[in-house]
Amino acid sequence: MAGEAGPDPPTPESGEHPRAQKMAVLAPLIALVYSVPRLSRWLARPYYLLSALLSAAFLLVRKLPPLCHTLPTQREDGNPCDFDWREVEILMFLSAIVMMKNRRSITVEQHIGNIFMFSKVANVLLFFRLDIRMGLLYITLCIVFLMTCKPPLYMGPEYIKYFSDKTIDEELERDKRVTWIVEFFANWSSDCQSFAPIYADLSLKYNCTGLNFGKVDVGRYTDVSTRYKVSTSPLTKQLPTLILFQGGKEVMRRPQIDKKGRAVSWTFSEENVIREFSLNELYQRAKKLSKAGDSIPEEQPVAPTPTAVPEGESKKNK
């Protein structure tokens, strides 16, 4: 009829919503496909495969029909192959803890490491709740895993010099015009393992004649940890520790140490290291030294603007 209006033509706004929805779905899928080769190489390592199996042990035992039929359950329907209400509560609490911890994670390794660690803790509670013998068996498997299987070390490209307890002082004093950034690490520290590729990438970007990157294993050379006041306790928050040396002396470090001797929380991301250590400014100054060579007279080091370091932190024990 003449008085009836036809359907409204599609407006530009109405066409944007389906497109936006498609992009919202495609973007994470594309990112996942792009990261599959890296994740496959990462998960193919025995350490991560075994750790994943231990993390999913209770899920496998509870859900696999040959095994779950013999397990006790508190479900009203008596189904032994499904989670009861208490198990669901533990798993939900685990999810909340992992989400809170992963808010400060900056690498895929840290995210997955948190999932593995807290999943194993939840598995201990769940297995002990089922049967004390299963709990003891699971703890034994975890201890054997920790003693026999170590996390893989970073083996990628880097411009880093590794020091021993005898070479670190000699190298820092050899040419006082060279600025050094030294990482104090331990192979058993998961935080050090996660920071290794970030530190290697920084060395590839900023290493030059006047700005060098070094590492020393304080887990192996304990006297170095004593000289530079880096704690190697299993509960320490000082691993890794980055120290900037100019003129052979310590200028600043991260994490800082407060008056009570405790490490101040600090996130070891690439952006934080570049900003806190003023790497762009240090690199430009070092390039001038590289171009001029030995003709540049030795100058007083120009440091970033760090917060105060407690007295005695910047002096090495003779």
PDB file of N, CA, C and O in Angstrom, residues 61 63-70 81:
ATOM      1  N   VAL A  61      42.967 -38.525  35.907  1.00  0.00           N
ATOM      2  CA  VAL A  61      42.509 -39.618  36.770  1.00  0.00           C
ATOM      3  C   VAL A  61      40.998 -39.547  36.996  1.00  0.00           C
ATOM      4  O   VAL A  61      40.303 -40.563  37.002  1.00  0.00           O
ATOM      5  N   LYS A  63      38.700 -38.135  34.997  1.00  0.00           N
ATOM      6  CA  LYS A  63      37.871 -38.165  33.798  1.00  0.00           C
ATOM      7  C   LYS A  63      38.052 -39.430  32.950  1.00  0.00           C
ATOM      8  O   LYS A  63      37.170 -39.742  32.153  1.00  0.00           O
ATOM      9  N   LEU A  64      39.179 -40.130  33.068  1.00  0.00           N
ATOM     10  CA  LEU A  64      39.365 -41.322  32.257  1.00  0.00           C
ATOM     11  C   LEU A  64      38.548 -42.477  32.827  1.00  0.00           C
ATOM     12  O   LEU A  64      38.755 -42.877  33.984  1.00  0.00           O
ATOM     13  N   PRO A  65      37.641 -43.055  32.055  1.00  0.00           N
ATOM     14  CA  PRO A  65      36.746 -44.106  32.580  1.00  0.00           C
ATOM     15  C   PRO A  65      37.455 -45.296  33.215  1.00  0.00           C
ATOM     16  O   PRO A  65      37.008 -45.754  34.274  1.00  0.00           O
ATOM     17  N   PRO A  66      38.534 -45.816  32.679  1.00  0.00           N
ATOM     18  CA  PRO A  66      39.138 -46.978  33.362  1.00  0.00           C
ATOM     19  C   PRO A  66      39.627 -46.668  34.772  1.00  0.00           C
ATOM     20  O   PRO A  66      39.670 -47.543  35.625  1.00  0.00           O
ATOM     21  N   LEU A  67      39.993 -45.411  35.009  1.00  0.00           N
ATOM     22  CA  LEU A  67      40.548 -45.048  36.308  1.00  0.00           C
ATOM     23  C   LEU A  67      39.489 -44.475  37.250  1.00  0.00           C
ATOM     24  O   LEU A  67      39.486 -44.770  38.448  1.00  0.00           O
ATOM     25  N   CYS A  68      38.606 -43.657  36.694  1.00  0.00           N
ATOM     26  CA  CYS A  68      37.680 -42.940  37.573  1.00  0.00           C
ATOM     27  C   CYS A  68      36.624 -43.844  38.195  1.00  0.00           C
ATOM     28  O   CYS A  68      36.019 -43.489  39.223  1.00  0.00           O
ATOM     29  N   HIS A  69      36.377 -45.012  37.617  1.00  0.00           N
ATOM     30  CA  HIS A  69      35.344 -45.902  38.162  1.00  0.00           C
ATOM     31  C   HIS A  69      35.676 -46.415  39.560  1.00  0.00           C
ATOM     32  O   HIS A  69      34.791 -46.796  40.320  1.00  0.00           O
ATOM     33  N   THR A  70      36.939 -46.408  39.911  1.00  0.00           N
ATOM     34  CA  THR A  70      37.347 -46.908  41.229  1.00  0.00           C
ATOM     35  C   THR A  70      37.492 -45.799  42.263  1.00  0.00           C
ATOM     36  O   THR A  70      37.827 -46.081  43.412  1.00  0.00           O
ATOM     37  N   CYS A  81      33.050 -40.298  37.737  1.00  0.00           N
ATOM     38  CA  CYS A  81      33.828 -39.726  36.630  1.00  0.00           C
ATOM     39  C   CYS A  81      33.498 -38.262  36.396  1.00  0.00           C
ATOM     40  O   CYS A  81      33.652 -37.748  35.285  1.00  0.00           O
TER      41      CYS A  81
END
